[in-house]
């Protein structure tokens, strides 16, 4: 008879995913949010050298930890976009599994590495309806991050197809699947009319292409009424350069100017996943050189829910 495997029975803090993890013999199993451990882990455990019958080798513990970390799968819509790609990269760097939703699979092949087992690339067009989106998001995704954006062109309905109907389709797909975490990358000035910013050059410019900001605002309102746990992030002007200065986070309908690195926007979206302080909130963000350096808990915690 094989000697029974003994592992520690108390929860422990995982510094990679910022949550408590539970060992194999912890009860009840219903409290464990991760999917079953891969077969290769059991093979590794069974062949491990026992230490007095009460533990496993450090090498086995490290491999077990690797398998447990890469379990929480996040679906990213618009994954090959300038901001979406950065979100995917940061999620992978933090140990998440990612399902990257893209319209162009060929473009995705040149955008991402193919040797990362934590990355799955799937074809997903947000304009094709919630039923198809639900199929590609799947029941293995725990959250959705929407970083889509229309491509300027002659189609004046493009902003509504992508930034409005597309976002609504994603929300409806989440409701069908029971996915209860949704993060949207939107824009400052979406509610510029109510803020008295009708003559703001940025508001005028962003609405030239089919009332883009109006489309985004209506999508935001749909999310807020959906019952899903949301975080809506409204960045200022997006820069491709690395971050400079410190992050400024304000309540909705506050900021009407300023810019921010796409890398920092991606970081805010990823950090929001694990913070209760980010739930059911709309935040506006820019970077400023004179801003204090504050933690994300402090930043999100300072914004009140409406």
Short mmCIF file of C-alpha atoms in Angstrom, two decimals:
data_model
loop_
_atom_site.label_atom_id
_atom_site.label_comp_id
_atom_site.label_asym_id
_atom_site.label_seq_id
_atom_site.Cartn_x
_atom_site.Cartn_y
_atom_site.Cartn_z
CA UNK A 1 0.00 0.00 0.00
CA UNK A 2 1.37 3.40 -0.95
CA UNK A 3 2.25 5.75 1.86
CA UNK A 4 -0.42 8.49 2.02
CA UNK A 5 0.74 11.93 0.98
CA UNK A 6 0.60 14.53 3.72
CA UNK A 7 0.56 18.24 2.98
CA UNK A 8 0.02 21.23 5.21
CA UNK A 9 -3.64 21.77 6.11
CA UNK A 10 -3.84 25.54 6.58
CA UNK A 11 -4.40 28.20 3.89
CA UNK A 12 -1.39 30.21 2.74
CA UNK A 13 -0.97 33.58 1.04
CA UNK A 14 0.06 33.59 -2.64
CA UNK A 15 2.11 36.68 -3.44
CA UNK A 16 1.58 36.18 -7.18
CA UNK A 17 -2.23 36.27 -7.31
CA UNK A 18 -2.90 38.18 -4.06
CA UNK A 19 -5.31 35.61 -2.62
CA UNK A 20 -5.26 32.84 -0.06
CA UNK A 21 -4.56 29.41 -1.55
CA UNK A 22 -5.77 26.12 -0.06
CA UNK A 23 -3.86 22.81 0.11
CA UNK A 24 -5.15 19.56 -1.31
CA UNK A 25 -6.55 18.18 1.94
CA UNK A 26 -8.29 21.36 3.05
CA UNK A 27 -12.05 21.03 3.62
CA UNK A 28 -14.58 22.01 2.43
CA UNK A 29 -13.66 21.70 -1.23
CA UNK A 30 -16.57 23.98 -2.17
CA UNK A 31 -14.53 26.95 -0.94
CA UNK A 32 -11.76 26.36 -3.48
CA UNK A 33 -12.14 28.66 -6.49
CA UNK A 34 -9.51 27.01 -8.67
CA UNK A 35 -10.04 24.19 -11.13
CA UNK A 36 -8.58 20.72 -10.45
CA UNK A 37 -4.82 20.32 -10.56
CA UNK A 38 -3.38 19.04 -13.79
CA UNK A 39 -2.51 15.36 -14.18
CA UNK A 40 1.18 16.15 -14.46
CA UNK A 41 1.05 17.52 -10.92
CA UNK A 42 -0.27 14.24 -9.55
CA UNK A 43 2.47 12.33 -11.40
CA UNK A 44 5.05 14.66 -9.96
CA UNK A 45 3.67 14.27 -6.47
CA UNK A 46 3.45 10.49 -6.64
CA UNK A 47 7.06 10.18 -7.75
CA UNK A 48 8.39 12.71 -5.24
CA UNK A 49 10.74 11.72 -2.49
CA UNK A 50 8.90 11.77 0.83
CA UNK A 51 10.44 13.57 3.76
CA UNK A 52 9.61 11.44 6.77
CA UNK A 53 6.12 10.76 5.38
CA UNK A 54 4.96 14.23 6.41
CA UNK A 55 5.78 16.50 3.49
CA UNK A 56 6.95 16.89 -0.07
CA UNK A 57 10.19 18.19 -1.50
CA UNK A 58 10.68 21.88 -2.18
CA UNK A 59 10.84 21.19 -5.92
CA UNK A 60 7.41 19.58 -5.84
CA UNK A 61 5.99 22.47 -3.83
CA UNK A 62 7.29 24.94 -6.40
CA UNK A 63 5.79 22.98 -9.31
CA UNK A 64 2.50 22.65 -7.47
CA UNK A 65 2.48 26.40 -6.89
CA UNK A 66 3.03 27.03 -10.59
CA UNK A 67 0.00 24.91 -11.50
CA UNK A 68 -2.23 26.59 -8.93
CA UNK A 69 -1.32 30.10 -10.04
CA UNK A 70 -2.20 29.67 -13.70
CA UNK A 71 -5.88 28.91 -13.18
CA UNK A 72 -7.80 32.16 -13.14
CA UNK A 73 -8.62 32.74 -16.82
CA UNK A 74 -9.42 36.23 -18.07
CA UNK A 75 -11.07 36.95 -21.42
CA UNK A 76 -9.73 40.08 -23.12
CA UNK A 77 -11.79 41.59 -25.94
CA UNK A 78 -9.77 43.67 -28.38
CA UNK A 79 -6.60 41.81 -27.43
CA UNK A 80 -4.53 42.91 -30.44
CA UNK A 81 -5.33 46.59 -29.98
CA UNK A 82 -2.71 49.01 -28.66
CA UNK A 83 -4.12 48.86 -25.13
CA UNK A 84 -5.53 45.34 -25.27
CA UNK A 85 -2.16 43.83 -26.15
CA UNK A 86 -0.60 45.50 -23.11
CA UNK A 87 -3.39 44.16 -20.90
CA UNK A 88 -2.73 40.61 -22.15
CA UNK A 89 1.00 40.96 -21.52
CA UNK A 90 0.51 42.25 -17.98
CA UNK A 91 -2.03 39.54 -17.14
CA UNK A 92 0.39 36.84 -18.27
CA UNK A 93 3.23 38.47 -16.32
CA UNK A 94 1.11 38.31 -13.15
CA UNK A 95 0.33 34.61 -13.55
CA UNK A 96 -3.16 34.74 -15.05
CA UNK A 97 -4.31 32.48 -17.85
CA UNK A 98 -5.61 34.59 -20.73
CA UNK A 99 -8.11 33.96 -23.49
CA UNK A 100 -7.38 36.64 -26.07
CA UNK A 101 -10.37 37.54 -28.20
CA UNK A 102 -9.33 38.88 -31.61
CA UNK A 103 -11.01 39.63 -34.93
CA UNK A 104 -7.94 38.83 -37.03
CA UNK A 105 -6.18 35.57 -36.16
CA UNK A 106 -3.34 36.27 -38.60
CA UNK A 107 -2.61 39.58 -36.89
CA UNK A 108 -2.67 37.84 -33.54
CA UNK A 109 0.03 35.41 -34.70
CA UNK A 110 2.44 38.32 -35.10
CA UNK A 111 1.33 40.06 -31.90
CA UNK A 112 1.81 37.29 -29.36
CA UNK A 113 4.30 34.56 -28.57
CA UNK A 114 3.11 31.05 -29.41
CA UNK A 115 5.08 29.24 -26.71
CA UNK A 116 3.08 30.41 -23.69
CA UNK A 117 0.68 27.68 -22.50
CA UNK A 118 -1.23 30.25 -20.42
CA UNK A 119 -2.34 32.13 -23.56
CA UNK A 120 -5.22 30.98 -25.74
CA UNK A 121 -6.12 33.00 -28.85
CA UNK A 122 -9.71 32.80 -30.10
CA UNK A 123 -11.62 34.55 -32.87
CA UNK A 124 -14.15 36.94 -31.37
CA UNK A 125 -16.00 39.77 -33.10
CA UNK A 126 -18.05 41.75 -30.59
CA UNK A 127 -20.40 42.94 -33.33
CA UNK A 128 -21.63 39.42 -34.13
CA UNK A 129 -23.93 39.08 -31.14
CA UNK A 130 -23.91 37.73 -27.59
CA UNK A 131 -24.55 34.07 -28.49
CA UNK A 132 -21.31 33.68 -30.44
CA UNK A 133 -19.42 35.67 -27.83
CA UNK A 134 -20.69 33.42 -25.06
CA UNK A 135 -19.35 30.42 -26.98
CA UNK A 136 -15.83 31.84 -27.24
CA UNK A 137 -15.71 33.35 -23.74
CA UNK A 138 -16.71 29.95 -22.40
CA UNK A 139 -17.50 28.77 -18.91
CA UNK A 140 -13.80 28.70 -18.00
CA UNK A 141 -13.44 32.50 -17.96
CA UNK A 142 -13.84 34.24 -14.61
CA UNK A 143 -13.77 37.84 -15.82
CA UNK A 144 -13.91 39.91 -18.99
CA UNK A 145 -11.83 42.97 -19.82
CA UNK A 146 -13.11 45.01 -22.75
CA UNK A 147 -10.46 47.05 -24.57
CA UNK A 148 -12.15 47.26 -27.96
CA UNK A 149 -12.22 50.32 -30.17
CA UNK A 150 -13.49 51.08 -33.65
CA UNK A 151 -11.22 51.86 -36.56
CA UNK A 152 -11.83 55.34 -38.05
CA UNK A 153 -13.22 55.15 -41.58
CA UNK A 154 -16.16 56.02 -43.76
CA UNK A 155 -18.62 53.95 -41.76
CA UNK A 156 -20.25 56.47 -39.41
CA UNK A 157 -21.99 53.63 -37.58
CA UNK A 158 -18.69 51.93 -36.66
CA UNK A 159 -18.50 53.54 -33.18
CA UNK A 160 -21.99 52.29 -32.38
CA UNK A 161 -21.30 48.81 -33.76
CA UNK A 162 -18.16 48.41 -31.63
CA UNK A 163 -18.22 50.83 -28.68
CA UNK A 164 -21.94 50.51 -28.01
CA UNK A 165 -23.54 47.36 -29.43
CA UNK A 166 -20.29 45.42 -29.14
CA UNK A 167 -19.89 46.23 -25.46
CA UNK A 168 -23.56 45.44 -24.82
CA UNK A 169 -23.07 42.07 -26.55
CA UNK A 170 -20.15 41.31 -24.24
CA UNK A 171 -22.22 42.17 -21.16
CA UNK A 172 -25.11 39.99 -22.35
CA UNK A 173 -22.69 37.12 -23.01
CA UNK A 174 -21.37 37.44 -19.45
CA UNK A 175 -24.90 37.30 -18.08
CA UNK A 176 -25.62 34.15 -20.08
CA UNK A 177 -22.48 32.50 -18.68
CA UNK A 178 -22.72 33.82 -15.13
CA UNK A 179 -19.45 35.76 -15.44
CA UNK A 180 -19.75 38.44 -12.78
CA UNK A 181 -16.66 40.61 -13.27
CA UNK A 182 -16.46 43.11 -16.12
CA UNK A 183 -13.84 45.79 -16.70
CA UNK A 184 -14.29 48.36 -19.46
CA UNK A 185 -11.68 50.72 -20.83
CA UNK A 186 -13.67 53.79 -21.87
CA UNK A 187 -12.59 57.46 -22.10
CA UNK A 188 -12.73 60.72 -20.20
CA UNK A 189 -15.25 63.27 -21.50
CA UNK A 190 -17.81 60.61 -22.41
CA UNK A 191 -20.27 62.72 -20.43
CA UNK A 192 -18.81 65.98 -21.64
CA UNK A 193 -22.21 67.51 -22.44
CA UNK A 194 -23.31 67.20 -18.80
CA UNK A 195 -19.92 68.57 -17.67
CA UNK A 196 -20.30 71.76 -19.71
CA UNK A 197 -17.54 70.65 -22.13
CA UNK A 198 -19.45 70.85 -25.41
CA UNK A 199 -16.88 73.28 -26.80
CA UNK A 200 -13.88 71.38 -25.49
CA UNK A 201 -11.74 70.61 -28.59
CA UNK A 202 -11.14 67.05 -27.39
CA UNK A 203 -14.87 66.46 -26.93
CA UNK A 204 -15.59 67.82 -30.41
CA UNK A 205 -12.79 65.80 -32.04
CA UNK A 206 -13.70 62.51 -30.37
CA UNK A 207 -17.31 62.88 -31.44
CA UNK A 208 -16.53 63.70 -35.06
CA UNK A 209 -16.48 60.02 -36.01
CA UNK A 210 -20.09 59.05 -35.42
CA UNK A 211 -20.56 60.44 -31.89
CA UNK A 212 -18.04 58.03 -30.39
CA UNK A 213 -18.26 59.39 -26.85
CA UNK A 214 -22.06 59.22 -26.86
CA UNK A 215 -21.84 55.57 -27.94
CA UNK A 216 -19.39 54.81 -25.13
CA UNK A 217 -21.54 56.59 -22.54
CA UNK A 218 -24.64 54.60 -23.41
CA UNK A 219 -22.64 51.37 -23.19
CA UNK A 220 -21.42 52.41 -19.74
CA UNK A 221 -24.99 53.00 -18.63
CA UNK A 222 -25.97 49.53 -19.83
CA UNK A 223 -23.18 47.96 -17.82
CA UNK A 224 -24.19 49.82 -14.68
CA UNK A 225 -27.75 48.54 -14.93
CA UNK A 226 -26.73 44.96 -15.72
CA UNK A 227 -26.11 43.84 -12.13
CA UNK A 228 -22.59 42.69 -13.03
CA UNK A 229 -19.68 43.72 -10.81
CA UNK A 230 -18.05 46.35 -13.01
CA UNK A 231 -15.12 48.73 -13.08
CA UNK A 232 -15.25 51.38 -15.78
CA UNK A 233 -11.91 53.03 -16.46
CA UNK A 234 -11.91 56.37 -18.27
CA UNK A 235 -8.35 57.27 -19.33
CA UNK A 236 -7.23 60.61 -20.70
CA UNK A 237 -5.38 60.92 -23.98
CA UNK A 238 -3.55 57.66 -24.67
CA UNK A 239 0.22 57.66 -25.19
CA UNK A 240 2.31 54.77 -26.53
CA UNK A 241 5.40 55.87 -24.57
CA UNK A 242 6.35 54.29 -21.20
CA UNK A 243 4.66 55.77 -18.10
CA UNK A 244 5.89 59.04 -16.65
CA UNK A 245 4.73 60.82 -13.51
CA UNK A 246 2.28 59.30 -11.05
CA UNK A 247 -1.27 58.13 -11.48
CA UNK A 248 -4.16 60.49 -10.78
CA UNK A 249 -7.54 58.82 -10.20
CA UNK A 250 -10.72 60.86 -9.90
CA UNK A 251 -14.48 60.16 -9.77
CA UNK A 252 -16.57 60.15 -12.95
CA UNK A 253 -17.21 63.42 -14.79
CA UNK A 254 -14.25 65.16 -13.19
CA UNK A 255 -11.33 65.19 -15.62
CA UNK A 256 -11.53 67.01 -18.95
CA UNK A 257 -7.85 67.12 -19.94
CA UNK A 258 -4.62 65.18 -19.47
CA UNK A 259 -2.93 62.10 -20.89
CA UNK A 260 -1.65 58.72 -19.75
CA UNK A 261 0.52 55.87 -21.02
CA UNK A 262 -1.30 52.83 -22.39
CA UNK A 263 0.97 50.73 -20.17
CA UNK A 264 -0.43 52.45 -17.09
CA UNK A 265 -4.02 52.02 -18.32
CA UNK A 266 -3.36 48.29 -18.73
CA UNK A 267 -1.90 48.16 -15.23
CA UNK A 268 -4.98 49.84 -13.74
CA UNK A 269 -7.27 47.35 -15.51
CA UNK A 270 -5.29 44.35 -14.25
CA UNK A 271 -5.02 45.67 -10.69
CA UNK A 272 -8.78 46.29 -10.60
CA UNK A 273 -9.42 42.55 -11.01
CA UNK A 274 -8.25 41.69 -7.50
CA UNK A 275 -9.32 44.75 -5.53
CA UNK A 276 -12.72 44.89 -3.81
CA UNK A 277 -12.21 48.65 -3.67
CA UNK A 278 -12.57 48.75 -7.46
CA UNK A 279 -15.98 47.10 -7.59
CA UNK A 280 -18.98 48.97 -8.99
CA UNK A 281 -17.00 52.11 -9.72
CA UNK A 282 -16.29 54.52 -12.56
CA UNK A 283 -12.84 56.08 -12.37
CA UNK A 284 -11.04 58.64 -14.51
CA UNK A 285 -7.27 58.47 -14.82
CA UNK A 286 -4.37 60.58 -16.11
CA UNK A 287 -0.70 60.92 -15.19
CA UNK A 288 0.89 64.02 -13.67
CA UNK A 289 4.51 64.61 -12.64
CA UNK A 290 3.52 66.42 -9.45
CA UNK A 291 0.98 63.84 -8.27
CA UNK A 292 1.75 61.82 -5.11
CA UNK A 293 2.62 58.14 -5.45
CA UNK A 294 -0.36 56.26 -4.00
CA UNK A 295 -1.24 52.58 -3.78
CA UNK A 296 -4.06 51.14 -5.86
CA UNK A 297 -5.98 50.26 -2.70
CA UNK A 298 -5.80 53.91 -1.68
CA UNK A 299 -6.65 55.20 -5.17
CA UNK A 300 -9.67 52.98 -5.74
CA UNK A 301 -10.72 53.31 -2.11
CA UNK A 302 -10.91 57.08 -2.45
CA UNK A 303 -13.59 56.83 -5.16
CA UNK A 304 -17.14 56.52 -3.87
CA UNK A 305 -19.74 54.33 -5.54
CA UNK A 306 -22.77 56.01 -7.06
#
